[in-house]
Amino acid sequence: MADARTTHHGSEPIKFAYWVPNVSGGLVISDIEQRTGWDIGYNRKLAQIAEAAGFEYALTQIRFTAGYGAENQHESVAFSHALLAATERLKVIAAILPGPWNPTLAAKQIATINNLTEGRVAINLVSGWFSGEFRAIGEPWLDHDERYRRSEEFIRALRGIWSEDSFTFAGDFYRYRDYALKPKPIDPQPEIFQGGSSRAARDMAARVSDWYFTNGNTPENVAKQVDDVQGKAAAEGRRVKIGVNAFAVARPTEAEARAVVDEIIAKANPEAVNAFGHEVKNAGKASPEGEGNWAKSSFEDLVQYNDGFKTNLIGTPRQIAERILDLKDAGVDLVLLGFLHFQEEVEFFGREVIPLVRALEAEGGRSRAAA
Ligand SMILES: Cc1cc2nc3c(=O)[nH]c(=O)nc-3n(C[C@H](O)[C@H](O)[C@H](O)COP(=O)(O)O)c2cc1C
């Protein structure tokens, strides 16, 4: 295995994104008090706080039906545009789910928003884990690797529609003949993120995506994924940027931070967590190799939707900053963050953690700082 720490380390400052709470119930399946709203007023203010705090990106989520503590969900593209209209620099990544969306509609929507916002919109192409919602809306539910075959065609179609004057494409899922989208997005083209960590996800990232988003994990396990993705990307003459999820709990002492996580888990809703755990077996576990998101998640892990406790950004600002440098050493370009009380914790994170990260980066990384 190549050494991820030396071969894939980016020299740019690590970037920060936050999960937009456009879905009710927050980012944990727990009855703990959460001072987080899912309405547009709360979210506009949160986006402005995040922009001022040093966050470069915000990520909206897409769900079409209720489940597992998320009773209400605003649609991702419309919601992303509302946040872009309320901010000046923040880039907003809109989740897009093949099936409900086809590339024609997605290309048109995103090109328009791109033109209206000086190019600040990006997309997160998600391949689906929730078979129940597909059943509810009458969409066929494809096998795991077929979903990725469709997603890859979706991305190739998007890129062709956005860049070619006359686009012709004959895929198994999508077809175009001399299609001319006008207006096109302004350059640079909208960034394409993708979520998932199965073999099919890693292969797709290496071939067509700009960014690979993965669930929470340790630096060692992230480094293994990075090695695989970057090794395959290098064979195609490409480099993929890497984003990892984390649920951050920054408190003045480690004991206070741990106590918050203990309370989240103690107040977890067991039926909802177990039902979610059952449903996500349609993701990584359903892949031919049995790897991928949630393939090895415990009950405690599943209380945070995307395994965010595993990344262990739980402790004092200093501990968190050092662990972020460890992730950077593992090849991570962006940390995607969820919080319990979003507005106040995003502000705290920007004030107390990001400056420490920047100081460690200026000193040349964690190892030198620790020495
Ligand atoms: C950061 C991130 C964000 C995601 N957002 C969504 C989403 O909004 N809607 C959705 O249906 N799936 C979402 N997913 C799930 C993925 O699309 C995918 O179904 C899942 O990660 C399993 O993929 P795997 O089997 O390749 O590991 C997200 C995944 C990640 C890592």
mmCIF file of N, CA, C and O in Angstrom, residues 15-18 44-58 80-93 116-122 191 346 354:
data_model
loop_
_atom_site.group_PDB
_atom_site.id
_atom_site.type_symbol
_atom_site.label_atom_id
_atom_site.label_comp_id
_atom_site.label_asym_id
_atom_site.label_seq_id
_atom_site.Cartn_x
_atom_site.Cartn_y
_atom_site.Cartn_z
ATOM 1 N N LYS A 15 -10.328 22.549 4.224
ATOM 2 C CA LYS A 15 -11.585 23.299 4.098
ATOM 3 C C LYS A 15 -12.627 22.759 5.068
ATOM 4 O O LYS A 15 -12.564 21.592 5.463
ATOM 5 N N PHE A 16 -13.603 23.630 5.393
ATOM 6 C CA PHE A 16 -14.691 23.225 6.291
ATOM 7 C C PHE A 16 -16.048 23.403 5.617
ATOM 8 O O PHE A 16 -16.283 24.408 4.934
ATOM 9 N N ALA A 17 -16.901 22.397 5.838
ATOM 10 C CA ALA A 17 -18.287 22.452 5.364
ATOM 11 C C ALA A 17 -19.186 22.084 6.543
ATOM 12 O O ALA A 17 -18.729 21.427 7.476
ATOM 13 N N TYR A 18 -20.430 22.508 6.494
ATOM 14 C CA TYR A 18 -21.375 22.034 7.514
ATOM 15 C C TYR A 18 -22.608 21.442 6.826
ATOM 16 O O TYR A 18 -22.937 21.808 5.693
ATOM 17 N N ARG A 44 -30.980 30.578 7.166
ATOM 18 C CA ARG A 44 -30.337 31.765 6.560
ATOM 19 C C ARG A 44 -29.318 32.337 7.546
ATOM 20 O O ARG A 44 -28.189 32.649 7.179
ATOM 21 N N LYS A 45 -29.748 32.460 8.803
ATOM 22 C CA LYS A 45 -28.841 33.039 9.802
ATOM 23 C C LYS A 45 -27.624 32.120 9.998
ATOM 24 O O LYS A 45 -26.487 32.591 10.083
ATOM 25 N N LEU A 46 -27.874 30.809 10.033
ATOM 26 C CA LEU A 46 -26.773 29.850 10.190
ATOM 27 C C LEU A 46 -25.767 29.987 9.037
ATOM 28 O O LEU A 46 -24.549 29.987 9.263
ATOM 29 N N ALA A 47 -26.264 30.129 7.822
ATOM 30 C CA ALA A 47 -25.357 30.253 6.661
ATOM 31 C C ALA A 47 -24.496 31.506 6.802
ATOM 32 O O ALA A 47 -23.297 31.485 6.480
ATOM 33 N N GLN A 48 -25.093 32.585 7.283
ATOM 34 C CA GLN A 48 -24.325 33.832 7.447
ATOM 35 C C GLN A 48 -23.291 33.680 8.561
ATOM 36 O O GLN A 48 -22.154 34.140 8.439
ATOM 37 N N ILE A 49 -23.673 32.994 9.641
ATOM 38 C CA ILE A 49 -22.713 32.740 10.728
ATOM 39 C C ILE A 49 -21.552 31.885 10.201
ATOM 40 O O ILE A 49 -20.377 32.160 10.459
ATOM 41 N N ALA A 50 -21.889 30.860 9.442
ATOM 42 C CA ALA A 50 -20.865 29.930 8.945
ATOM 43 C C ALA A 50 -19.898 30.642 7.995
ATOM 44 O O ALA A 50 -18.680 30.432 8.055
ATOM 45 N N GLU A 51 -20.449 31.459 7.140
ATOM 46 C CA GLU A 51 -19.606 32.207 6.199
ATOM 47 C C GLU A 51 -18.618 33.092 6.956
ATOM 48 O O GLU A 51 -17.428 33.128 6.650
ATOM 49 N N ALA A 52 -19.111 33.774 7.982
ATOM 50 C CA ALA A 52 -18.234 34.660 8.772
ATOM 51 C C ALA A 52 -17.238 33.844 9.591
ATOM 52 O O ALA A 52 -16.138 34.319 9.901
ATOM 53 N N ALA A 53 -17.600 32.601 9.947
ATOM 54 C CA ALA A 53 -16.758 31.772 10.812
ATOM 55 C C ALA A 53 -15.642 31.058 10.051
ATOM 56 O O ALA A 53 -14.805 30.392 10.667
ATOM 57 N N GLY A 54 -15.628 31.151 8.730
ATOM 58 C CA GLY A 54 -14.551 30.517 7.967
ATOM 59 C C GLY A 54 -14.945 29.212 7.292
ATOM 60 O O GLY A 54 -14.075 28.474 6.824
ATOM 61 N N PHE A 55 -16.252 28.925 7.219
ATOM 62 C CA PHE A 55 -16.715 27.740 6.478
ATOM 63 C C PHE A 55 -16.815 28.119 5.000
ATOM 64 O O PHE A 55 -17.363 29.164 4.656
ATOM 65 N N GLU A 56 -16.278 27.226 4.147
ATOM 66 C CA GLU A 56 -16.311 27.525 2.715
ATOM 67 C C GLU A 56 -17.541 26.927 2.039
ATOM 68 O O GLU A 56 -18.014 27.467 1.035
ATOM 69 N N TYR A 57 -18.051 25.810 2.585
ATOM 70 C CA TYR A 57 -19.165 25.098 1.952
ATOM 71 C C TYR A 57 -20.263 24.762 2.965
ATOM 72 O O TYR A 57 -19.985 24.568 4.161
ATOM 73 N N ALA A 58 -21.487 24.629 2.430
ATOM 74 C CA ALA A 58 -22.612 24.059 3.182
ATOM 75 C C ALA A 58 -23.203 22.947 2.324
ATOM 76 O O ALA A 58 -23.236 23.069 1.099
ATOM 77 N N SER A 80 -30.981 25.140 -1.292
ATOM 78 C CA SER A 80 -29.610 25.616 -1.527
ATOM 79 C C SER A 80 -29.647 27.009 -2.144
ATOM 80 O O SER A 80 -28.871 27.890 -1.777
ATOM 81 N N HIS A 81 -30.564 27.194 -3.103
ATOM 82 C CA HIS A 81 -30.617 28.508 -3.748
ATOM 83 C C HIS A 81 -31.003 29.596 -2.738
ATOM 84 O O HIS A 81 -30.445 30.694 -2.755
ATOM 85 N N ALA A 82 -31.912 29.283 -1.840
ATOM 86 C CA ALA A 82 -32.303 30.276 -0.827
ATOM 87 C C ALA A 82 -31.103 30.655 0.050
ATOM 88 O O ALA A 82 -30.936 31.817 0.417
ATOM 89 N N LEU A 83 -30.270 29.699 0.360
ATOM 90 C CA LEU A 83 -29.088 30.005 1.190
ATOM 91 C C LEU A 83 -28.054 30.798 0.396
ATOM 92 O O LEU A 83 -27.398 31.700 0.934
ATOM 93 N N LEU A 84 -27.915 30.494 -0.883
ATOM 94 C CA LEU A 84 -26.985 31.263 -1.722
ATOM 95 C C LEU A 84 -27.436 32.719 -1.826
ATOM 96 O O LEU A 84 -26.623 33.639 -1.804
ATOM 97 N N ALA A 85 -28.762 32.899 -1.901
ATOM 98 C CA ALA A 85 -29.288 34.270 -2.015
ATOM 99 C C ALA A 85 -29.068 35.060 -0.728
ATOM 100 O O ALA A 85 -29.076 36.287 -0.746
ATOM 101 N N ALA A 86 -28.880 34.358 0.379
ATOM 102 C CA ALA A 86 -28.717 35.032 1.676
ATOM 103 C C ALA A 86 -27.251 35.224 2.056
ATOM 104 O O ALA A 86 -26.957 35.717 3.145
ATOM 105 N N THR A 87 -26.322 34.788 1.187
ATOM 106 C CA THR A 87 -24.889 34.844 1.522
ATOM 107 C C THR A 87 -24.107 35.459 0.359
ATOM 108 O O THR A 87 -24.662 35.684 -0.725
ATOM 109 N N GLU A 88 -22.811 35.691 0.600
ATOM 110 C CA GLU A 88 -21.999 36.323 -0.449
ATOM 111 C C GLU A 88 -20.851 35.461 -0.952
ATOM 112 O O GLU A 88 -20.454 35.564 -2.102
ATOM 113 N N ARG A 89 -20.298 34.629 -0.069
ATOM 114 C CA ARG A 89 -19.130 33.835 -0.472
ATOM 115 C C ARG A 89 -19.366 32.331 -0.336
ATOM 116 O O ARG A 89 -18.701 31.534 -0.989
ATOM 117 N N LEU A 90 -20.241 31.941 0.573
ATOM 118 C CA LEU A 90 -20.465 30.519 0.862
ATOM 119 C C LEU A 90 -20.826 29.762 -0.420
ATOM 120 O O LEU A 90 -21.625 30.249 -1.220
ATOM 121 N N LYS A 91 -20.230 28.562 -0.593
ATOM 122 C CA LYS A 91 -20.647 27.695 -1.696
ATOM 123 C C LYS A 91 -21.620 26.679 -1.120
ATOM 124 O O LYS A 91 -21.355 26.120 -0.048
ATOM 125 N N VAL A 92 -22.712 26.444 -1.800
ATOM 126 C CA VAL A 92 -23.703 25.501 -1.268
ATOM 127 C C VAL A 92 -23.791 24.301 -2.209
ATOM 128 O O VAL A 92 -23.930 24.449 -3.423
ATOM 129 N N ILE A 93 -23.670 23.117 -1.602
ATOM 130 C CA ILE A 93 -23.665 21.856 -2.346
ATOM 131 C C ILE A 93 -25.069 21.255 -2.221
ATOM 132 O O ILE A 93 -25.515 20.941 -1.114
ATOM 133 N N LEU A 116 -27.106 32.647 -11.535
ATOM 134 C CA LEU A 116 -27.690 33.640 -10.619
ATOM 135 C C LEU A 116 -26.791 33.921 -9.417
ATOM 136 O O LEU A 116 -27.015 34.891 -8.695
ATOM 137 N N THR A 117 -25.793 33.079 -9.168
ATOM 138 C CA THR A 117 -25.019 33.193 -7.919
ATOM 139 C C THR A 117 -23.512 33.248 -8.168
ATOM 140 O O THR A 117 -22.733 32.878 -7.281
ATOM 141 N N GLU A 118 -23.115 33.699 -9.335
ATOM 142 C CA GLU A 118 -21.684 33.792 -9.677
ATOM 143 C C GLU A 118 -20.963 32.463 -9.419
ATOM 144 O O GLU A 118 -19.852 32.448 -8.890
ATOM 145 N N GLY A 119 -21.621 31.380 -9.748
ATOM 146 C CA GLY A 119 -20.952 30.080 -9.722
ATOM 147 C C GLY A 119 -20.762 29.455 -8.343
ATOM 148 O O GLY A 119 -19.897 28.600 -8.172
ATOM 149 N N ARG A 120 -21.608 29.838 -7.367
ATOM 150 C CA ARG A 120 -21.375 29.305 -6.011
ATOM 151 C C ARG A 120 -22.117 28.002 -5.713
ATOM 152 O O ARG A 120 -22.034 27.496 -4.588
ATOM 153 N N VAL A 121 -22.823 27.450 -6.680
ATOM 154 C CA VAL A 121 -23.542 26.198 -6.398
ATOM 155 C C VAL A 121 -22.711 24.997 -6.851
ATOM 156 O O VAL A 121 -22.029 25.036 -7.864
ATOM 157 N N ALA A 122 -22.745 23.938 -6.045
ATOM 158 C CA ALA A 122 -22.113 22.647 -6.392
ATOM 159 C C ALA A 122 -23.177 21.567 -6.188
ATOM 160 O O ALA A 122 -24.271 21.857 -5.686
ATOM 161 N N GLU A 191 -18.817 22.207 -9.220
ATOM 162 C CA GLU A 191 -18.085 21.049 -8.667
ATOM 163 C C GLU A 191 -19.057 19.895 -8.418
ATOM 164 O O GLU A 191 -20.188 20.110 -7.975
ATOM 165 N N VAL A 346 -21.388 26.373 15.420
ATOM 166 C CA VAL A 346 -20.637 26.794 14.224
ATOM 167 C C VAL A 346 -19.851 28.054 14.556
ATOM 168 O O VAL A 346 -18.668 28.197 14.199
ATOM 169 N N ILE A 354 -10.968 26.721 14.259
ATOM 170 C CA ILE A 354 -10.345 26.991 12.950
ATOM 171 C C ILE A 354 -9.036 27.773 13.098
ATOM 172 O O ILE A 354 -8.034 27.408 12.453
#
